[in-house]
CSV table of C-alpha atoms in Angstrom, one decimal:
chain,number,residue,atom,x,y,z
A,1074,UNK,CA,0.0,0.0,0.0
A,1075,UNK,CA,2.7,2.5,1.0
A,1076,UNK,CA,4.7,1.7,-2.1
A,1077,UNK,CA,1.9,2.5,-4.6
A,1078,UNK,CA,-0.3,5.0,-2.7
A,1079,UNK,CA,1.4,8.0,-4.3
A,1080,UNK,CA,0.6,6.6,-7.8
A,1081,UNK,CA,-2.9,5.2,-7.4
A,1082,UNK,CA,-4.2,6.7,-4.2
A,1083,UNK,CA,-5.3,4.9,-1.0
A,1084,UNK,CA,-9.0,4.5,-1.7
A,1085,UNK,CA,-8.6,2.9,-5.2
A,1086,UNK,CA,-6.1,0.4,-3.8
A,1087,UNK,CA,-8.3,-0.4,-0.9
A,1088,UNK,CA,-11.2,-1.1,-3.3
A,1089,UNK,CA,-9.1,-3.4,-5.3
A,1090,UNK,CA,-7.9,-5.2,-2.2
A,1091,UNK,CA,-11.4,-5.2,-0.6
A,1092,UNK,CA,-10.3,-3.6,2.6
A,1093,UNK,CA,-11.6,-0.5,4.5
A,1094,UNK,CA,-9.5,2.7,4.1
A,1095,UNK,CA,-10.1,3.4,7.8
A,1096,UNK,CA,-8.4,0.2,8.7
A,1097,UNK,CA,-5.4,1.0,6.7
A,1098,UNK,CA,-5.1,4.5,8.1
A,1099,UNK,CA,-5.6,3.1,11.7
A,1100,UNK,CA,-2.7,0.6,11.2
A,1101,UNK,CA,-0.5,3.2,9.6
A,1102,UNK,CA,-1.1,5.6,12.5
A,1103,UNK,CA,-0.2,2.8,15.0
A,1104,UNK,CA,3.0,2.1,13.2
A,1105,UNK,CA,3.9,5.8,13.3
A,1106,UNK,CA,3.0,6.1,17.0
A,1107,UNK,CA,3.1,2.7,18.9
A,1108,UNK,CA,1.3,4.3,21.9
A,1109,UNK,CA,-1.9,4.3,19.8
A,1110,UNK,CA,-2.0,0.5,19.6
A,1111,UNK,CA,-4.3,-1.5,21.7
A,1112,UNK,CA,-3.2,-2.6,25.2
A,1113,UNK,CA,-2.7,-6.2,24.2
A,1114,UNK,CA,-0.5,-5.3,21.2
A,1115,UNK,CA,1.6,-3.0,23.5
A,1116,UNK,CA,2.0,-5.8,26.0
A,1117,UNK,CA,3.1,-8.2,23.3
A,1118,UNK,CA,5.6,-5.8,21.9
A,1119,UNK,CA,7.1,-5.1,25.3
A,1120,UNK,CA,7.4,-8.8,26.3
A,1121,UNK,CA,8.5,-10.3,23.0
A,1122,UNK,CA,12.2,-9.2,23.3
A,1123,UNK,CA,12.4,-10.7,26.8
A,1124,UNK,CA,11.0,-14.0,25.6
A,1125,UNK,CA,13.6,-14.1,22.8
A,1126,UNK,CA,16.4,-13.1,25.2
A,1127,UNK,CA,15.5,-15.8,27.8
A,1128,UNK,CA,15.3,-18.5,25.1
A,1129,UNK,CA,18.7,-17.4,23.6
A,1130,UNK,CA,20.4,-17.1,26.9
A,1131,UNK,CA,19.5,-20.7,27.9
A,1132,UNK,CA,21.0,-22.4,24.9
A,1133,UNK,CA,17.7,-22.2,23.0
A,1134,UNK,CA,16.4,-25.3,24.8
A,1135,UNK,CA,13.7,-23.9,27.0
A,1136,UNK,CA,10.1,-24.6,26.3
A,1137,UNK,CA,7.1,-22.5,27.3
A,1138,UNK,CA,7.1,-23.6,31.0
A,1139,UNK,CA,10.7,-22.8,31.7
A,1140,UNK,CA,10.6,-19.5,29.7
A,1141,UNK,CA,7.5,-18.5,31.7
A,1142,UNK,CA,9.1,-19.4,35.0
A,1143,UNK,CA,12.3,-17.4,34.2
A,1144,UNK,CA,10.3,-14.4,33.2
A,1145,UNK,CA,8.4,-14.6,36.5
A,1146,UNK,CA,11.8,-14.7,38.3
A,1147,UNK,CA,12.8,-11.5,36.5
A,1148,UNK,CA,9.6,-9.8,37.5
A,1149,UNK,CA,7.6,-10.2,34.3
A,1150,UNK,CA,4.1,-11.3,35.6
A,1151,UNK,CA,2.8,-12.4,32.2
A,1152,UNK,CA,0.4,-15.3,32.1
A,1153,UNK,CA,1.7,-18.6,30.7
A,1154,UNK,CA,-0.8,-18.6,27.8
A,1155,UNK,CA,0.7,-15.2,26.7
A,1156,UNK,CA,4.2,-16.6,26.7
A,1157,UNK,CA,3.1,-19.7,24.8
A,1158,UNK,CA,1.4,-17.5,22.2
A,1159,UNK,CA,4.4,-15.2,21.8
A,1160,UNK,CA,6.8,-18.1,21.5
A,1161,UNK,CA,4.6,-19.7,18.8
A,1162,UNK,CA,4.5,-16.4,16.9
A,1163,UNK,CA,8.3,-16.1,17.1
A,1164,UNK,CA,8.9,-19.7,16.0
A,1165,UNK,CA,10.5,-20.6,19.3
A,1166,UNK,CA,10.2,-24.1,20.8
A,1167,UNK,CA,11.9,-26.2,23.5
A,1168,UNK,CA,14.2,-29.1,22.8
A,1169,UNK,CA,12.6,-32.5,22.6
A,1170,UNK,CA,14.2,-35.5,24.2
A,1171,UNK,CA,15.7,-37.8,21.6
A,1172,UNK,CA,17.0,-37.1,18.2
A,1173,UNK,CA,14.6,-35.0,16.0
A,1174,UNK,CA,15.8,-33.6,12.7
A,1175,UNK,CA,13.5,-31.9,10.3
A,1176,UNK,CA,14.3,-33.2,6.9
A,1177,UNK,CA,11.2,-32.2,4.9
A,1178,UNK,CA,11.4,-28.5,4.6
A,1179,UNK,CA,8.7,-27.3,2.2
A,1180,UNK,CA,9.1,-24.4,-0.1
A,1181,UNK,CA,5.8,-22.6,-0.4
A,1182,UNK,CA,6.9,-20.6,-3.4
A,1183,UNK,CA,8.0,-23.7,-5.5
A,1184,UNK,CA,5.3,-25.2,-7.8
A,1185,UNK,CA,4.5,-28.8,-6.8
A,1186,UNK,CA,3.7,-31.5,-9.3
A,1187,UNK,CA,0.5,-33.4,-9.0
A,1188,UNK,CA,0.2,-36.5,-6.8
A,1189,UNK,CA,0.0,-39.4,-9.3
A,1190,UNK,CA,0.3,-42.1,-6.6
A,1191,UNK,CA,-2.4,-41.2,-4.1
A,1192,UNK,CA,-0.8,-43.5,-1.5
A,1193,UNK,CA,-1.2,-46.6,-3.8
A,1194,UNK,CA,2.4,-47.9,-3.8
A,1195,UNK,CA,2.1,-50.6,-6.3
A,1196,UNK,CA,3.8,-51.3,-9.7
A,1197,UNK,CA,3.3,-54.0,-12.3
A,1198,UNK,CA,6.9,-53.9,-13.6
A,1199,UNK,CA,10.3,-52.5,-12.8
A,1200,UNK,CA,10.9,-48.8,-13.6
A,1201,UNK,CA,7.2,-47.9,-13.4
A,1202,UNK,CA,7.3,-46.1,-10.0
A,1203,UNK,CA,10.2,-44.8,-8.0
A,1204,UNK,CA,9.9,-43.2,-4.5
A,1205,UNK,CA,12.6,-41.0,-3.0
A,1206,UNK,CA,13.2,-39.7,0.5
A,1207,UNK,CA,16.1,-39.1,2.9
A,1208,UNK,CA,16.7,-39.6,6.6
A,1209,UNK,CA,19.4,-38.5,9.1
A,1210,UNK,CA,22.2,-40.2,11.1
A,1211,UNK,CA,24.0,-38.8,14.2
A,1212,UNK,CA,27.8,-39.1,14.2
A,1213,UNK,CA,30.6,-37.7,16.3
A,1214,UNK,CA,31.3,-35.3,13.5
A,1215,UNK,CA,27.7,-34.0,13.3
A,1216,UNK,CA,24.6,-34.9,11.4
A,1217,UNK,CA,24.6,-36.9,8.2
A,1218,UNK,CA,21.8,-37.3,5.7
A,1219,UNK,CA,21.2,-40.4,3.7
A,1220,UNK,CA,19.0,-40.4,0.6
A,1221,UNK,CA,17.4,-43.4,-1.1
A,1222,UNK,CA,15.7,-44.0,-4.4
A,1223,UNK,CA,13.5,-47.2,-4.4
A,1224,UNK,CA,11.9,-49.1,-7.2
A,1225,UNK,CA,8.3,-49.8,-5.9
A,1226,UNK,CA,7.9,-53.0,-7.9
A,1227,UNK,CA,10.6,-54.9,-6.1
A,1228,UNK,CA,11.5,-52.5,-3.2
A,1229,UNK,CA,15.0,-52.5,-4.7
A,1230,UNK,CA,17.2,-49.6,-3.6
A,1231,UNK,CA,18.4,-48.3,-7.0
A,1232,UNK,CA,20.1,-45.1,-5.8
A,1233,UNK,CA,21.5,-43.8,-2.5
A,1234,UNK,CA,23.9,-41.1,-1.2
A,1235,UNK,CA,25.3,-39.8,2.1
A,1236,UNK,CA,25.9,-36.1,2.7
A,1237,UNK,CA,26.7,-33.6,5.4
A,1238,UNK,CA,24.0,-31.2,4.2
A,1239,UNK,CA,20.4,-31.3,2.9
A,1240,UNK,CA,21.0,-29.8,-0.5
A,1241,UNK,CA,19.5,-30.4,-3.9
A,1242,UNK,CA,22.9,-31.7,-5.1
A,1243,UNK,CA,22.7,-34.3,-2.4
A,1244,UNK,CA,19.4,-35.9,-3.6
A,1245,UNK,CA,20.3,-35.4,-7.2
A,1246,UNK,CA,23.4,-37.6,-6.7
A,1247,UNK,CA,21.1,-40.4,-5.5
A,1248,UNK,CA,18.9,-39.8,-8.5
A,1249,UNK,CA,21.9,-39.9,-10.9
A,1250,UNK,CA,23.0,-43.2,-9.5
A,1251,UNK,CA,19.5,-44.6,-10.0
A,1252,UNK,CA,19.4,-43.3,-13.6
A,1253,UNK,CA,22.9,-44.8,-14.3
A,1254,UNK,CA,22.0,-48.2,-12.9
A,1255,UNK,CA,18.5,-48.6,-14.3
A,1256,UNK,CA,18.6,-46.6,-17.5
A,1257,UNK,CA,14.8,-46.2,-17.8
A,1258,UNK,CA,13.2,-45.5,-21.2
A,1259,UNK,CA,12.6,-41.9,-22.0
A,1260,UNK,CA,8.8,-42.1,-22.6
A,1261,UNK,CA,7.6,-40.6,-19.2
A,1262,UNK,CA,6.1,-44.0,-18.3
A,1263,UNK,CA,8.3,-43.9,-15.1
A,1264,UNK,CA,6.8,-41.9,-12.2
A,1265,UNK,CA,9.1,-40.4,-9.6
A,1266,UNK,CA,7.3,-39.8,-6.3
A,1267,UNK,CA,8.6,-37.8,-3.3
A,1268,UNK,CA,7.4,-35.7,-0.4
A,1269,UNK,CA,7.1,-31.9,-0.6
A,1270,UNK,CA,10.7,-31.2,0.5
A,1271,UNK,CA,12.3,-28.2,-1.1
A,1272,UNK,CA,15.0,-30.4,-2.5
A,1273,UNK,CA,12.6,-32.5,-4.5
A,1274,UNK,CA,10.5,-29.7,-5.9
A,1275,UNK,CA,13.4,-27.5,-6.8
A,1276,UNK,CA,13.8,-26.3,-10.3
A,1277,UNK,CA,17.1,-28.2,-10.9
A,1278,UNK,CA,15.6,-31.5,-9.7
A,1279,UNK,CA,12.5,-31.1,-11.8
A,1280,UNK,CA,14.5,-30.2,-14.9
A,1281,UNK,CA,16.6,-33.3,-14.4
A,1282,UNK,CA,13.5,-35.5,-14.1
A,1283,UNK,CA,12.1,-33.9,-17.3
A,1284,UNK,CA,15.4,-34.4,-19.1
A,1285,UNK,CA,15.4,-38.1,-18.2
A,1286,UNK,CA,11.8,-38.5,-19.4
A,1287,UNK,CA,10.4,-39.1,-15.9
A,1288,UNK,CA,7.1,-37.8,-14.7
A,1289,UNK,CA,7.3,-36.1,-11.2
A,1290,UNK,CA,4.8,-36.8,-8.5
A,1291,UNK,CA,4.6,-35.1,-5.0
A,1292,UNK,CA,2.4,-36.0,-2.1
A,1293,UNK,CA,-0.7,-33.8,-1.9
A,1294,UNK,CA,-1.2,-33.4,1.8
A,1295,UNK,CA,2.4,-33.4,2.9
A,1296,UNK,CA,2.4,-36.0,5.7
A,1297,UNK,CA,4.3,-39.3,6.0
A,1298,UNK,CA,1.5,-41.4,4.5
A,1299,UNK,CA,1.9,-39.7,1.2
A,1300,UNK,CA,5.4,-41.3,0.9
A,1301,UNK,CA,4.8,-44.3,3.1
A,1302,UNK,CA,7.0,-46.8,1.2
A,1303,UNK,CA,10.0,-44.6,1.2
A,1304,UNK,CA,9.4,-43.9,4.9
A,1305,UNK,CA,9.3,-47.7,5.4
A,1306,UNK,CA,12.7,-48.1,3.8
A,1307,UNK,CA,14.1,-45.3,6.0
A,1308,UNK,CA,12.7,-47.1,9.0
A,1309,UNK,CA,14.3,-50.4,8.1
A,1310,UNK,CA,17.6,-48.7,7.5
A,1311,UNK,CA,17.5,-47.0,10.9
A,1312,UNK,CA,16.4,-50.1,12.8
A,1313,UNK,CA,18.5,-52.7,11.0
A,1314,UNK,CA,21.7,-50.7,10.7
A,1315,UNK,CA,22.0,-47.3,12.3
A,1316,UNK,CA,20.4,-48.0,15.7
A,1317,UNK,CA,22.0,-51.5,16.1
A,1318,UNK,CA,25.6,-50.5,15.3
A,1319,UNK,CA,26.0,-47.0,16.7
A,1320,UNK,CA,27.4,-44.8,17.9
A,1321,UNK,CA,28.9,-43.7,14.6
A,1322,UNK,CA,32.1,-41.8,14.5
A,1323,UNK,CA,32.7,-40.6,10.9
A,1324,UNK,CA,31.0,-40.2,7.6
A,1325,UNK,CA,33.2,-42.8,6.1
A,1326,UNK,CA,32.0,-45.4,8.6
A,1327,UNK,CA,28.4,-44.6,7.7
A,1328,UNK,CA,29.0,-44.8,4.0
A,1329,UNK,CA,30.8,-48.1,4.1
A,1330,UNK,CA,28.1,-49.6,6.4
A,1331,UNK,CA,25.3,-48.2,4.2
A,1332,UNK,CA,26.9,-49.7,1.1
A,1333,UNK,CA,27.0,-53.1,2.8
A,1334,UNK,CA,23.4,-52.8,4.0
A,1335,UNK,CA,22.1,-51.7,0.6
A,1336,UNK,CA,23.9,-54.7,-1.0
A,1337,UNK,CA,22.5,-57.1,1.6
A,1338,UNK,CA,19.0,-55.5,1.3
A,1339,UNK,CA,18.9,-55.9,-2.4
A,1340,UNK,CA,20.4,-59.3,-2.8
A,1341,UNK,CA,19.7,-61.2,0.4
A,1342,UNK,CA,17.0,-59.6,2.6
A,1343,UNK,CA,13.7,-61.5,2.4
A,1344,UNK,CA,10.7,-59.2,2.0
A,1345,UNK,CA,7.2,-60.4,2.9
A,1346,UNK,CA,5.4,-58.3,0.2
A,1347,UNK,CA,7.5,-60.1,-2.4
A,1348,UNK,CA,6.7,-63.6,-1.2
A,1349,UNK,CA,9.8,-63.7,1.1
A,1350,UNK,CA,12.4,-63.3,-1.6
A,1351,UNK,CA,15.0,-60.6,-2.1
A,1352,UNK,CA,14.4,-57.7,-4.4
A,1353,UNK,CA,17.0,-58.8,-7.0
A,1354,UNK,CA,15.6,-62.3,-7.1
A,1355,UNK,CA,12.0,-60.9,-7.5
A,1356,UNK,CA,13.0,-58.8,-10.5
A,1357,UNK,CA,14.9,-61.8,-12.0
A,1358,UNK,CA,11.8,-64.0,-11.7
A,1359,UNK,CA,9.8,-61.3,-13.4
A,1360,UNK,CA,12.1,-61.0,-16.4
A,1361,UNK,CA,12.4,-64.8,-16.6
A,1362,UNK,CA,8.6,-65.2,-16.8
A,1363,UNK,CA,8.5,-62.3,-19.3
A,1364,UNK,CA,11.1,-64.0,-21.5
A,1365,UNK,CA,9.3,-67.3,-21.4
A,1366,UNK,CA,6.0,-65.6,-22.4
A,1367,UNK,CA,7.7,-63.8,-25.3
A,1368,UNK,CA,9.3,-67.1,-26.4
A,1369,UNK,CA,6.0,-68.9,-26.3
A,1370,UNK,CA,4.4,-66.2,-28.6
C-alpha cells in the first residue's frame, strides 16, 4: 500500500484489495505512534524481546514452561498462555528429548507436481514407479543425511547417497545413481514420487527428471503417508543398521556400512510383500517369466 499510494491513491487500492481505508489508516497511525496501539499489542511488543532473550540465553532449549518461570523470576508477571502465544509467533520451541531432525522443509513458493500415486504404492513392472526420501544419522562429526531412491515394484534400492547437508545436489546424486543403474526408457512411463521437501520440488531437480523423461509426483497433503513406502525403507535402514551398530564416529564409517546394508538388502533380505524373496531375485523372476511368455508367442 505504501509503495503504490502516491501513484494510485489509498482508496482505489483499498477497493481493489477489498479492505476498508479506515483500517489501513488506523494501522499506519499505530506504526507511526506505537502508543496508539491496543493494550494487548503494546504488552506483546514489550514482552517479545524478553521472551527471545530468555530463550537465547538458555542455549535455545527452553520450552514454554521454563521461559515463563524465568520471566516470572525476573519480575515479568505475564500469564503462561501469553508466553506460549508469543513463542509460537516467534517460532521458538523447546528441545525434545531424543533425536529429532526436520528433513522435509517445504518451499511454499515452489510449484509442486500433482500426486500421481495417491498413496497406492504398487507397480506391475520395474521402472514404473520410484519413490525417494532421505533420513538422518547422528555421528561424532555431526549430522549426516542419507537419501534413497527405491523401485516400488521390487522394493529394490536403486540409488543412495550420504551427505553432510540437505541440499538439492545431495538428492540429485542419488537420482543420478539410479538413472545410471536402471537406464529407464525416455517415454515418461516412469513416475518419480517424493514428499514436498524443497530439494525434490526445486527447479534443478524437476528439470533433471524432465530431461530423463520421468514424470514427477509429489504427495498432496504433505504427511508421511503420502510417501509411506520410502518412509518404510528409511525405518528399516535405521532399525537394522543405524540403531544397532551405533554410535557412529565418521562419515566414512556410515558410507561403508550403508553400502554393505544396501547390497544385503537388495540381494539377500527376504521381503514379505514379495513372497519372502530378495528384491533382485524378485526382479529376476519377473524377467524370466516375461522372456518365457515372449518365447511362447
